[in-house]
Structures are given as C-alpha cells and as structure tokens.
Tab-separated table of N, CA and C in Angstrom:
chain	number	residue	atom	x	y	z
U	1	MET	N	67.936	88.300	281.329
U	1	MET	CA	66.954	87.795	280.415
U	1	MET	C	65.589	88.257	280.173
U	2	THR	N	65.194	88.683	279.206
U	2	THR	CA	63.702	89.248	279.177
U	2	THR	C	62.717	88.326	279.109
U	3	LYS	N	61.584	88.439	279.741
U	3	LYS	CA	60.222	87.593	279.482
U	3	LYS	C	59.439	87.488	278.156
U	4	ASN	N	58.983	86.716	277.624
U	4	ASN	CA	58.023	86.556	276.763
U	4	ASN	C	56.603	87.204	276.995
U	5	VAL	N	56.504	88.521	275.791
U	5	VAL	CA	55.245	89.284	276.709
U	5	VAL	C	54.432	88.765	275.534
U	6	ALA	N	53.007	88.212	275.659
U	6	ALA	CA	52.277	87.896	274.970
U	6	ALA	C	51.634	89.242	274.274
U	7	MET	N	51.576	89.340	273.199
U	7	MET	CA	51.012	90.261	272.602
U	7	MET	C	49.700	90.324	271.749
U	8	SER	N	48.779	91.200	271.418
U	8	SER	CA	47.632	90.911	270.689
U	8	SER	C	47.500	91.770	269.237
U	9	PHE	N	46.802	91.585	268.587
U	9	PHE	CA	46.596	92.480	267.200
U	9	PHE	C	46.734	93.879	267.645
U	10	THR	N	45.610	94.249	268.832
U	10	THR	CA	45.878	95.084	269.256
U	10	THR	C	46.982	96.269	269.371
U	11	ASP	N	48.052	95.501	269.815
U	11	ASP	CA	49.270	96.014	269.985
U	11	ASP	C	50.021	96.241	269.248
U	12	LEU	N	49.493	96.334	267.662
U	12	LEU	CA	50.623	95.944	266.464
U	12	LEU	C	50.153	97.158	265.699
U	13	GLY	N	49.209	98.151	266.202
U	13	GLY	CA	48.962	99.668	265.427
U	13	GLY	C	48.023	99.495	264.520
U	14	LEU	N	46.840	98.393	264.700
U	14	LEU	CA	46.225	98.129	263.666
U	14	LEU	C	45.021	99.144	263.787
U	15	SER	N	44.344	99.334	262.955
U	15	SER	CA	43.246	100.173	263.188
U	15	SER	C	41.938	99.422	263.638
U	16	PRO	N	40.853	100.120	264.544
U	16	PRO	CA	39.728	99.380	264.762
U	16	PRO	C	38.799	98.435	263.544
U	17	PRO	N	38.736	99.258	262.356
U	17	PRO	CA	37.849	98.327	261.429
U	17	PRO	C	38.569	97.185	261.121
U	18	LEU	N	39.955	97.136	261.048
U	18	LEU	CA	40.859	96.109	260.554
U	18	LEU	C	40.998	95.046	261.767
U	19	LEU	N	40.890	95.256	262.876
U	19	LEU	CA	40.968	94.630	264.173
U	19	LEU	C	39.494	94.155	264.129
U	20	LYS	N	38.414	94.467	263.460
U	20	LYS	CA	37.027	93.885	263.579
U	20	LYS	C	37.075	92.818	262.457
U	21	ALA	N	37.725	93.230	261.495
U	21	ALA	CA	38.107	92.002	260.172
U	21	ALA	C	38.901	90.931	260.649
U	22	ILE	N	40.099	91.222	261.698
U	22	ILE	CA	40.957	90.194	262.278
U	22	ILE	C	40.118	89.101	262.806
U	23	ARG	N	38.994	89.798	264.346
U	23	ARG	CA	38.422	89.314	264.832
U	23	ARG	C	37.409	88.280	263.883
U	24	ASP	N	36.590	88.905	263.029
U	24	ASP	CA	35.803	88.094	262.216
U	24	ASP	C	36.231	86.601	261.715
U	25	GLU	N	37.428	86.985	261.538
U	25	GLU	CA	38.172	85.652	261.046
U	25	GLU	C	38.410	84.638	262.110
U	26	ASN	N	38.240	84.985	263.207
U	26	ASN	CA	38.459	84.180	264.199
U	26	ASN	C	40.241	83.968	264.616
U	27	TYR	N	40.885	85.188	264.270
U	27	TYR	CA	42.285	84.835	264.688
U	27	TYR	C	42.080	85.588	266.326
U	28	ALA	N	43.078	84.689	266.655
U	28	ALA	CA	43.554	84.949	268.062
U	28	ALA	C	44.382	85.922	268.786
U	29	ASP	N	45.517	85.188	268.424
U	29	ASP	CA	46.783	86.257	268.887
U	29	ASP	C	47.601	86.155	267.673
U	30	PRO	N	48.543	87.170	267.414
U	30	PRO	CA	49.296	87.143	266.024
U	30	PRO	C	50.550	85.754	266.045
U	31	PHE	N	51.116	85.412	265.444
U	31	PHE	CA	52.009	84.684	265.480
U	31	PHE	C	53.076	85.555	265.315
U	32	PRO	N	54.568	84.527	265.595
U	32	PRO	CA	55.785	85.635	266.022
U	32	PRO	C	55.990	86.313	264.504
U	33	ILE	N	55.941	85.857	263.452
U	33	ILE	CA	56.189	86.374	262.220
U	33	ILE	C	55.309	87.944	261.848
U	34	GLN	N	54.032	87.607	262.379
U	34	GLN	CA	53.335	88.990	262.279
U	34	GLN	C	53.772	89.861	263.144
U	35	ILE	N	54.554	89.570	264.399
U	35	ILE	CA	54.702	90.345	265.509
U	35	ILE	C	55.906	91.070	265.426
U	36	GLN	N	56.909	90.907	264.588
U	36	GLN	CA	58.013	91.148	263.575
U	36	GLN	C	57.790	92.133	262.525
U	37	ALA	N	56.533	91.431	261.617
U	37	ALA	CA	56.775	92.302	260.281
U	37	ALA	C	55.663	93.341	260.311
U	38	ILE	N	54.542	93.386	261.019
U	38	ILE	CA	53.180	94.422	261.031
U	38	ILE	C	53.761	95.543	261.201
U	39	PRO	N	54.964	95.913	262.283
U	39	PRO	CA	54.887	96.986	262.969
U	39	PRO	C	56.024	97.548	261.853
U	40	ALA	N	57.016	96.784	261.494
U	40	ALA	CA	58.171	97.002	260.642
U	40	ALA	C	57.605	97.622	259.233
U	41	ILE	N	56.699	96.815	258.790
U	41	ILE	CA	56.124	97.304	257.477
U	41	ILE	C	55.149	98.821	257.722
U	42	LEU	N	54.529	98.740	258.537
U	42	LEU	CA	53.770	100.197	258.847
U	42	LEU	C	54.710	101.348	259.158
U	43	LYS	N	55.814	101.113	259.614
U	43	LYS	CA	57.068	101.766	259.437
U	43	LYS	C	57.838	102.203	258.172
U	44	LYS	N	57.316	101.598	257.137
U	44	LYS	CA	57.653	101.126	255.860
U	44	LYS	C	59.253	100.885	255.723
U	45	ARG	N	59.373	99.877	256.139
U	45	ARG	CA	60.794	99.582	256.306
U	45	ARG	C	60.668	97.973	255.541
U	46	ASP	N	61.824	97.844	254.800
U	46	ASP	CA	62.213	96.781	253.962
U	46	ASP	C	62.033	95.420	254.702
U	47	ILE	N	61.543	94.506	254.871
U	47	ILE	CA	61.567	93.263	255.645
U	47	ILE	C	61.861	91.882	254.812
U	48	TRP	N	62.325	90.806	255.614
U	48	TRP	CA	62.881	89.661	254.900
U	48	TRP	C	62.378	88.771	255.846
U	49	GLY	N	61.090	87.978	255.699
U	49	GLY	CA	61.024	86.890	256.703
U	49	GLY	C	60.693	85.604	256.121
U	50	LEU	N	60.676	84.573	257.223
U	50	LEU	CA	61.213	83.220	256.948
U	50	LEU	C	60.368	82.540	258.060
U	51	ALA	N	59.246	81.951	257.503
U	51	ALA	CA	58.416	81.017	258.619
U	51	ALA	C	58.070	79.918	258.084
U	52	PRO	N	57.628	79.190	259.099
U	52	PRO	CA	57.173	77.930	258.432
U	52	PRO	C	55.357	77.924	257.827
U	53	THR	N	55.185	76.473	257.084
U	53	THR	CA	53.792	76.912	256.364
U	53	THR	C	52.730	76.995	257.672
U	54	GLY	N	52.080	77.802	257.332
U	54	GLY	CA	50.801	77.897	258.408
U	54	GLY	C	50.884	78.795	259.571
U	55	SER	N	51.869	79.495	259.310
U	55	SER	CA	52.237	80.495	260.539
U	55	SER	C	52.090	81.806	260.225
U	56	GLY	N	51.189	82.136	259.329
U	56	GLY	CA	50.507	83.392	259.079
U	56	GLY	C	51.555	84.193	258.430
U	57	LYS	N	52.433	84.095	257.331
U	57	LYS	CA	53.124	85.024	256.654
U	57	LYS	C	52.553	85.743	255.765
U	58	THR	N	51.025	85.291	255.039
U	58	THR	CA	50.346	86.039	254.342
U	58	THR	C	49.783	87.203	254.808
U	59	ALA	N	49.136	86.830	256.088
U	59	ALA	CA	48.926	88.206	256.812
U	59	ALA	C	49.441	89.001	257.421
U	60	ALA	N	50.810	88.602	257.507
U	60	ALA	CA	51.867	89.556	258.105
U	60	ALA	C	52.250	90.864	257.455
U	61	TYR	N	51.864	90.164	255.844
U	61	TYR	CA	52.095	91.887	255.097
U	61	TYR	C	50.972	92.261	254.570
U	62	VAL	N	49.803	91.424	254.483
U	62	VAL	CA	48.464	92.187	253.616
U	62	VAL	C	47.974	92.821	254.957
U	63	LEU	N	48.007	92.662	256.067
U	63	LEU	CA	47.383	93.323	257.228
U	63	LEU	C	48.001	94.658	257.449
U	64	PRO	N	49.369	94.870	257.603
U	64	PRO	CA	49.736	96.259	257.277
U	64	PRO	C	49.776	97.210	255.914
U	65	ILE	N	49.780	96.233	255.013
U	65	ILE	CA	49.758	97.147	253.963
U	65	ILE	C	47.911	97.575	253.598
U	66	LEU	N	46.952	96.546	254.171
U	66	LEU	CA	45.428	97.096	253.830
U	66	LEU	C	45.439	98.303	255.350
U	67	GLU	N	46.083	98.286	256.359
U	67	GLU	CA	46.220	99.505	257.343
U	67	GLU	C	46.557	100.631	256.597
U	68	MET	N	47.917	100.821	255.826
U	68	MET	CA	47.804	101.823	254.780
U	68	MET	C	47.243	102.396	254.069
U	69	PHE	N	46.468	101.593	253.282
U	69	PHE	CA	45.386	101.916	252.383
U	69	PHE	C	44.169	102.610	253.355
U	70	GLN	N	44.055	102.119	254.251
U	70	GLN	CA	42.871	102.942	255.253
U	70	GLN	C	43.224	104.476	255.228
U	71	GLY	N	44.169	104.820	255.297
U	71	GLY	CA	44.507	106.300	255.791
U	71	GLY	C	44.806	107.115	254.147
U	72	LYS	N	44.625	106.190	252.716
U	72	LYS	CA	44.491	107.073	251.897
U	72	LYS	C	43.100	107.300	251.219
U	73	THR	N	43.015	108.322	250.454
U	73	THR	CA	41.761	108.402	249.844
U	73	THR	C	41.463	107.478	248.602
U	74	ALA	N	40.822	107.001	248.695
U	74	ALA	CA	39.713	106.158	247.394
U	74	ALA	C	40.284	106.832	246.309
U	75	VAL	N	41.105	106.478	245.082
U	75	VAL	CA	41.264	106.982	244.107
U	75	VAL	C	40.840	106.206	242.809
U	76	LYS	N	40.022	106.167	241.999
U	76	LYS	CA	39.578	105.112	240.779
U	76	LYS	C	40.433	105.385	239.907
U	77	SER	N	41.664	104.627	239.771
U	77	SER	CA	42.496	104.808	238.799
U	77	SER	C	43.120	103.546	237.980
U	78	ARG	N	43.876	103.592	237.253
U	78	ARG	CA	44.351	102.169	236.800
U	78	ARG	C	45.836	101.873	237.382
U	79	ALA	N	46.336	102.786	238.120
U	79	ALA	CA	47.708	102.581	239.103
U	79	ALA	C	47.622	101.781	240.027
U	80	VAL	N	48.223	100.379	239.718
U	80	VAL	CA	48.157	99.235	240.648
U	80	VAL	C	49.603	99.974	241.750
U	81	ALA	N	48.868	99.856	242.858
U	81	ALA	CA	49.927	100.132	244.260
U	81	ALA	C	50.620	99.441	244.890
U	82	VAL	N	50.062	97.925	244.778
U	82	VAL	CA	51.234	96.867	245.530
U	82	VAL	C	50.998	95.984	244.291
U	83	LEU	N	52.472	95.141	244.087
U	83	LEU	CA	52.496	94.273	243.561
U	83	LEU	C	53.084	92.815	244.291
U	84	VAL	N	52.026	91.589	244.532
U	84	VAL	CA	52.679	90.888	244.867
U	84	VAL	C	53.013	89.595	244.164
U	85	LEU	N	54.346	89.218	243.796
U	85	LEU	CA	54.668	87.996	243.070
U	85	LEU	C	54.902	86.900	243.844
U	86	VAL	N	54.077	85.876	243.399
U	86	VAL	CA	54.069	84.748	243.977
U	86	VAL	C	54.337	83.472	242.756
U	87	PRO	N	54.931	82.047	243.388
U	87	PRO	CA	55.178	81.312	242.562
U	87	PRO	C	54.318	80.301	241.757
U	88	THR	N	53.118	80.352	242.108
U	88	THR	CA	52.260	79.646	241.715
U	88	THR	C	51.043	80.251	241.542
U	89	ARG	N	50.112	79.514	241.026
U	89	ARG	CA	48.725	79.700	240.343
U	89	ARG	C	47.883	79.896	241.802
U	90	GLU	N	47.907	78.483	242.433
U	90	GLU	CA	47.133	78.316	243.708
U	90	GLU	C	47.674	79.387	244.964
U	91	LEU	N	48.959	79.810	244.955
U	91	LEU	CA	49.457	80.574	246.251
U	91	LEU	C	48.863	82.176	245.373
U	92	ALA	N	48.575	82.591	244.358
U	92	ALA	CA	48.121	83.668	243.826
U	92	ALA	C	46.650	83.940	244.593
U	93	ILE	N	45.885	82.613	243.815
U	93	ILE	CA	44.549	82.904	244.479
U	93	ILE	C	44.089	82.866	245.833
U	94	GLN	N	45.409	82.029	246.749
U	94	GLN	CA	44.970	82.006	248.245
U	94	GLN	C	45.284	83.350	248.818
U	95	VAL	N	46.293	83.990	248.133
U	95	VAL	CA	46.789	85.477	248.644
U	95	VAL	C	45.761	86.307	248.289
U	96	ASP	N	45.233	86.424	247.033
U	96	ASP	CA	44.021	87.141	246.692
U	96	ASP	C	42.642	86.922	247.737
U	97	GLN	N	42.437	85.624	248.056
U	97	GLN	CA	41.341	85.614	248.905
U	97	GLN	C	41.694	86.072	250.277
U	98	THR	N	42.868	86.012	250.381
U	98	THR	CA	43.247	86.587	251.981
U	98	THR	C	42.798	88.061	251.986
U	99	VAL	N	43.201	88.823	251.028
U	99	VAL	CA	43.164	90.276	250.893
U	99	VAL	C	41.790	90.568	250.892
U	100	LYS	N	40.626	89.846	249.902
U	100	LYS	CA	39.131	89.919	249.917
U	100	LYS	C	38.817	89.735	251.172
U	101	THR	N	39.090	88.522	252.136
U	101	THR	CA	38.718	88.343	253.358
U	101	THR	C	38.600	89.571	254.033
U	102	PHE	N	39.778	90.158	254.526
U	102	PHE	CA	40.132	91.507	255.586
U	102	PHE	C	39.635	92.466	254.950
U	103	THR	N	39.711	92.998	253.900
U	103	THR	CA	38.863	93.892	253.357
U	103	THR	C	37.248	94.050	253.390
U	104	ASN	N	36.788	93.212	253.754
U	104	ASN	CA	35.250	93.297	254.134
U	104	ASN	C	34.923	94.112	255.544
U	105	GLY	N	34.116	95.041	255.171
U	105	GLY	CA	33.780	95.984	256.347
U	105	GLY	C	34.704	97.000	256.682
U	106	LEU	N	35.687	97.063	255.602
U	106	LEU	CA	37.131	98.223	256.013
U	106	LEU	C	36.327	99.730	255.194
U	107	PRO	N	36.548	100.810	256.093
U	107	PRO	CA	36.097	101.820	255.553
U	107	PRO	C	36.403	102.263	253.874
U	108	ARG	N	37.840	101.685	253.598
U	108	ARG	CA	38.329	102.199	252.256
U	108	ARG	C	38.072	100.558	251.438
U	109	ASN	N	37.702	100.809	250.732
U	109	ASN	CA	37.732	99.483	249.499
U	109	ASN	C	39.268	99.407	248.701
U	110	VAL	N	39.222	98.390	249.147
U	110	VAL	CA	40.541	97.816	248.330
U	110	VAL	C	40.723	96.755	247.585
U	111	LYS	N	40.399	97.197	245.984
U	111	LYS	CA	40.622	95.985	245.030
U	111	LYS	C	41.907	95.368	244.881
U	112	SER	N	41.635	94.028	244.757
U	112	SER	CA	42.866	93.117	244.373
U	112	SER	C	42.677	92.103	243.421
U	113	MET	N	43.310	91.286	242.817
U	113	MET	CA	43.295	90.803	241.705
U	113	MET	C	44.141	89.551	241.690
U	114	ALA	N	44.260	88.473	241.391
U	114	ALA	CA	44.973	87.516	240.884
U	114	ALA	C	45.429	87.507	239.558
U	115	VAL	N	46.679	87.066	239.070
U	115	VAL	CA	46.591	87.225	237.517
U	115	VAL	C	47.965	85.952	237.651
U	116	TYR	N	47.228	84.770	236.878
U	116	TYR	CA	48.168	83.595	236.450
U	116	TYR	C	47.877	83.052	235.235
U	117	GLY	N	48.731	82.302	234.836
U	117	GLY	CA	48.899	81.370	233.611
U	117	GLY	C	47.505	80.238	233.686
U	118	GLY	N	47.239	79.732	232.202
U	118	GLY	CA	46.257	78.764	232.407
U	118	GLY	C	45.367	79.244	231.795
U	119	VAL	N	44.731	80.127	232.030
U	119	VAL	CA	43.410	81.024	231.534
U	119	VAL	C	43.349	82.091	230.580
U	120	SER	N	42.721	82.039	230.146
U	120	SER	CA	42.869	83.598	228.931
U	120	SER	C	43.268	84.772	229.853
U	121	ILE	N	44.174	85.769	229.095
U	121	ILE	CA	44.408	86.672	229.710
U	121	ILE	C	43.613	87.824	229.483
U	122	ASN	N	42.474	87.934	228.213
U	122	ASN	CA	42.022	88.714	228.085
U	122	ASN	C	40.887	89.238	229.392
U	123	PRO	N	40.048	88.214	230.124
U	123	PRO	CA	39.124	88.884	230.935
U	123	PRO	C	40.081	89.432	232.146
U	124	GLN	N	41.562	89.027	232.573
U	124	GLN	CA	42.105	89.695	233.528
U	124	GLN	C	42.573	90.851	233.039
U	125	MET	N	42.878	91.411	231.929
U	125	MET	CA	43.182	92.231	231.447
U	125	MET	C	42.028	93.459	231.683
U	126	ILE	N	40.717	92.986	231.407
U	126	ILE	CA	39.514	93.818	231.714
U	126	ILE	C	39.302	94.076	232.853
U	127	HIS	N	39.611	93.235	233.744
U	127	HIS	CA	39.173	93.431	234.982
U	127	HIS	C	40.021	94.107	236.132
U	128	LEU	N	41.475	94.444	235.211
U	128	LEU	CA	42.284	95.188	236.110
U	128	LEU	C	42.276	96.497	236.495
U	129	TYR	N	41.297	97.105	235.693
U	129	TYR	CA	41.217	98.698	235.713
U	129	TYR	C	40.698	98.654	237.407
U	130	GLY	N	41.341	99.601	238.263
U	130	GLY	CA	40.654	100.136	239.648
U	130	GLY	C	41.384	99.323	240.659
U	131	THR	N	42.117	98.061	240.065
U	131	THR	CA	42.807	97.268	240.763
U	131	THR	C	44.230	97.959	241.921
U	132	ASP	N	44.063	97.785	243.212
U	132	ASP	CA	45.269	98.324	244.345
U	132	ASP	C	46.452	97.252	244.283
U	133	ILE	N	45.505	95.909	244.742
U	133	ILE	CA	46.703	95.162	244.921
U	133	ILE	C	46.698	94.135	243.516
U	134	LEU	N	47.869	93.565	243.274
U	134	LEU	CA	47.639	92.921	241.761
U	134	LEU	C	48.644	91.799	242.576
U	135	ILE	N	48.496	90.674	242.223
U	135	ILE	CA	49.001	89.456	242.976
U	135	ILE	C	49.005	88.397	241.573
U	136	GLY	N	50.354	87.909	241.288
U	136	GLY	CA	50.477	87.410	239.814
U	136	GLY	C	51.806	86.547	240.049
U	137	THR	N	51.456	85.457	239.116
U	137	THR	CA	52.947	84.645	238.755
U	137	THR	C	53.884	85.339	237.791
U	138	PRO	N	55.260	84.829	237.902
U	138	PRO	CA	56.012	85.580	237.181
U	138	PRO	C	55.544	85.533	235.779
U	139	GLY	N	55.160	84.044	235.133
U	139	GLY	CA	54.870	83.783	234.032
U	139	GLY	C	54.065	84.741	233.641
U	140	ARG	N	52.505	84.925	234.100
U	140	ARG	CA	51.712	85.636	233.677
U	140	ARG	C	51.730	87.381	233.609
U	141	LEU	N	53.003	87.540	234.459
U	141	LEU	CA	53.306	89.327	234.763
U	141	LEU	C	54.496	89.468	233.592
U	142	ARG	N	55.051	88.327	232.931
U	142	ARG	CA	55.791	88.501	231.986
U	142	ARG	C	55.105	88.921	230.721
U	143	LYS	N	53.910	88.543	230.448
U	143	LYS	CA	53.001	88.869	228.946
U	143	LYS	C	52.669	89.974	228.726
U	144	PRO	N	52.720	90.184	227.472
U	144	PRO	CA	52.607	91.586	226.819
U	144	PRO	C	51.307	92.324	227.259
U	145	TRP	N	51.461	92.897	228.880
U	145	TRP	CA	50.096	93.534	229.053
U	145	TRP	C	50.419	95.178	228.278
U	146	ASP	N	49.143	95.290	228.221
U	146	ASP	CA	48.869	97.007	227.743
U	146	ASP	C	49.262	97.775	229.286
U	147	PRO	N	50.451	98.600	229.008
U	147	PRO	CA	50.900	99.484	229.849
U	147	PRO	C	49.780	100.151	230.605
U	148	THR	N	49.003	100.661	229.816
U	148	THR	CA	48.211	101.889	230.583
U	148	THR	C	47.024	101.073	231.674
U	149	ARG	N	47.048	99.752	231.467
U	149	ARG	CA	46.054	99.035	232.389
U	149	ARG	C	46.687	98.696	233.501
U	150	ILE	N	47.845	98.701	233.551
U	150	ILE	CA	48.704	98.519	234.829
U	150	ILE	C	48.937	99.733	235.697
U	151	HIS	N	48.984	100.834	234.796
U	151	HIS	CA	49.504	102.158	235.710
U	151	HIS	C	49.107	103.516	235.041
U	152	GLY	N	48.133	103.357	234.021
U	152	GLY	CA	47.788	104.430	233.572
U	152	GLY	C	48.649	105.380	232.591
U	153	ARG	N	50.012	105.159	232.134
U	153	ARG	CA	50.592	105.908	231.240
U	153	ARG	C	51.024	104.813	230.484
U	154	ARG	N	51.469	105.848	229.493
U	154	ARG	CA	52.529	104.508	228.667
U	154	ARG	C	53.605	104.964	228.682
U	155	THR	N	54.459	104.577	229.447
U	155	THR	CA	55.696	104.687	229.862
U	155	THR	C	56.318	103.301	230.613
U	156	VAL	N	57.624	103.304	230.017
U	156	VAL	CA	58.293	102.027	230.429
U	156	VAL	C	58.576	102.168	231.993
U	157	GLY	N	58.642	101.397	232.623
U	157	GLY	CA	58.795	101.580	233.864
U	157	GLY	C	57.721	101.457	235.054
U	158	TRP	N	56.930	101.156	234.803
U	158	TRP	CA	55.767	101.236	235.541
U	158	TRP	C	55.871	100.792	237.268
U	159	PHE	N	57.017	100.269	237.717
U	159	PHE	CA	57.267	99.785	239.041
U	159	PHE	C	57.519	101.020	239.654
U	160	LYS	N	57.769	102.281	239.263
U	160	LYS	CA	57.903	103.228	240.194
U	160	LYS	C	56.860	103.756	240.827
U	161	ASP	N	55.332	103.312	240.362
U	161	ASP	CA	54.353	103.709	240.717
U	161	ASP	C	53.914	102.868	241.750
U	162	LEU	N	54.481	102.127	242.123
U	162	LEU	CA	54.015	101.079	243.141
U	162	LEU	C	54.493	101.503	244.588
U	163	TYR	N	53.836	101.163	245.671
U	163	TYR	CA	54.168	101.681	246.978
U	163	TYR	C	54.761	100.512	247.509
U	164	PHE	N	54.412	98.898	247.041
U	164	PHE	CA	55.244	97.735	247.905
U	164	PHE	C	55.643	97.078	246.724
U	165	ILE	N	56.350	96.021	246.849
U	165	ILE	CA	56.266	95.043	246.051
U	165	ILE	C	56.788	93.739	247.123
U	166	VAL	N	55.893	92.770	246.810
U	166	VAL	CA	55.916	91.338	247.791
U	166	VAL	C	56.571	90.291	246.888
U	167	PHE	N	57.456	89.726	247.081
U	167	PHE	CA	58.498	88.440	246.658
U	167	PHE	C	57.817	87.353	247.661
U	168	PHE	N	57.161	86.375	247.081
U	168	PHE	CA	56.792	85.335	248.333
U	168	PHE	C	57.437	84.206	247.617
C-alpha cells in the first residue's frame, strides 16, 4: 500500500511567476483534482475531471493553460487560442475573473474575456480583438459573430485554430 505524499504547487511543474501568483492568492496546497489535472494538461493530454463544488476545478485547468502561454511569444492577433464553454453567465464571469487573477504579474500578458447573453453583443465583439482565452455560454457563442473577430480569417471551422477547448 502506498502512502499519500503531500504535494505542493511547486511539485506540479509550474513556473516561478505562476507560483508567485498562486501564493499571492493565498493558495496553500493543491486540491486532488489539481494534483491530477495540472501535470496531465501540461503534457497536452485530454482529461475528464469530476470534483465537488469548491474543490479547485477552475484552477486545475486555468493554471496549466496559463503556464503554456508563458512559453509562447505574445502575438497580437485575432486568433482565440482557448475556448472555455460554461453553462451560465455567472460561471463565465467567475472563470474570467480567475484567469485575470492569476495573470497579474506574469511575464506574458494573457487576455481573457467572458461572453454571455443578456447584454448587447456589440461591446463584446469590439473587445474580442487580441483575446487569448474566450469564456462563453452556448447561447452567446451561437450568435452570428463576425468570423474574422474570433480567428482572423473568413473561413468556416475556426475551431481548428484552438489549442484547448474546455467544457465545464
């Protein structure tokens, strides 16, 4: 029988700037979902996670995605690299806030944006330029977006430009 060994965020392969952001948010030790998900996502593996409310699921996928962005050169383009699909406006706002919280102080600025119904689509479309991580609800993402705003080209199938798709 193996003994459970306590792990820290340092053991998960995250860079010093991201570890600092984690400490700044007073995160002590990773939750089990984070211990399992972060190394797998850093190895670009698909994962399926199930954990109770408040157990760190959002950070489990946000942290490794932000880590991978740190290794990339910042490119100001229209291409969205990550799509996070969430069921509600409240969750879209929460995930976007989590991304913004952890990007403070990182060497590579990562722009995120939440899009959801109940508000005008025009301001959301205007602010989409340069967005790396798009968090949205299914209803809003079905709207007739100008395809050049999402991926920079007028072709069908902008999903092929994505590095990650997260369904929550």
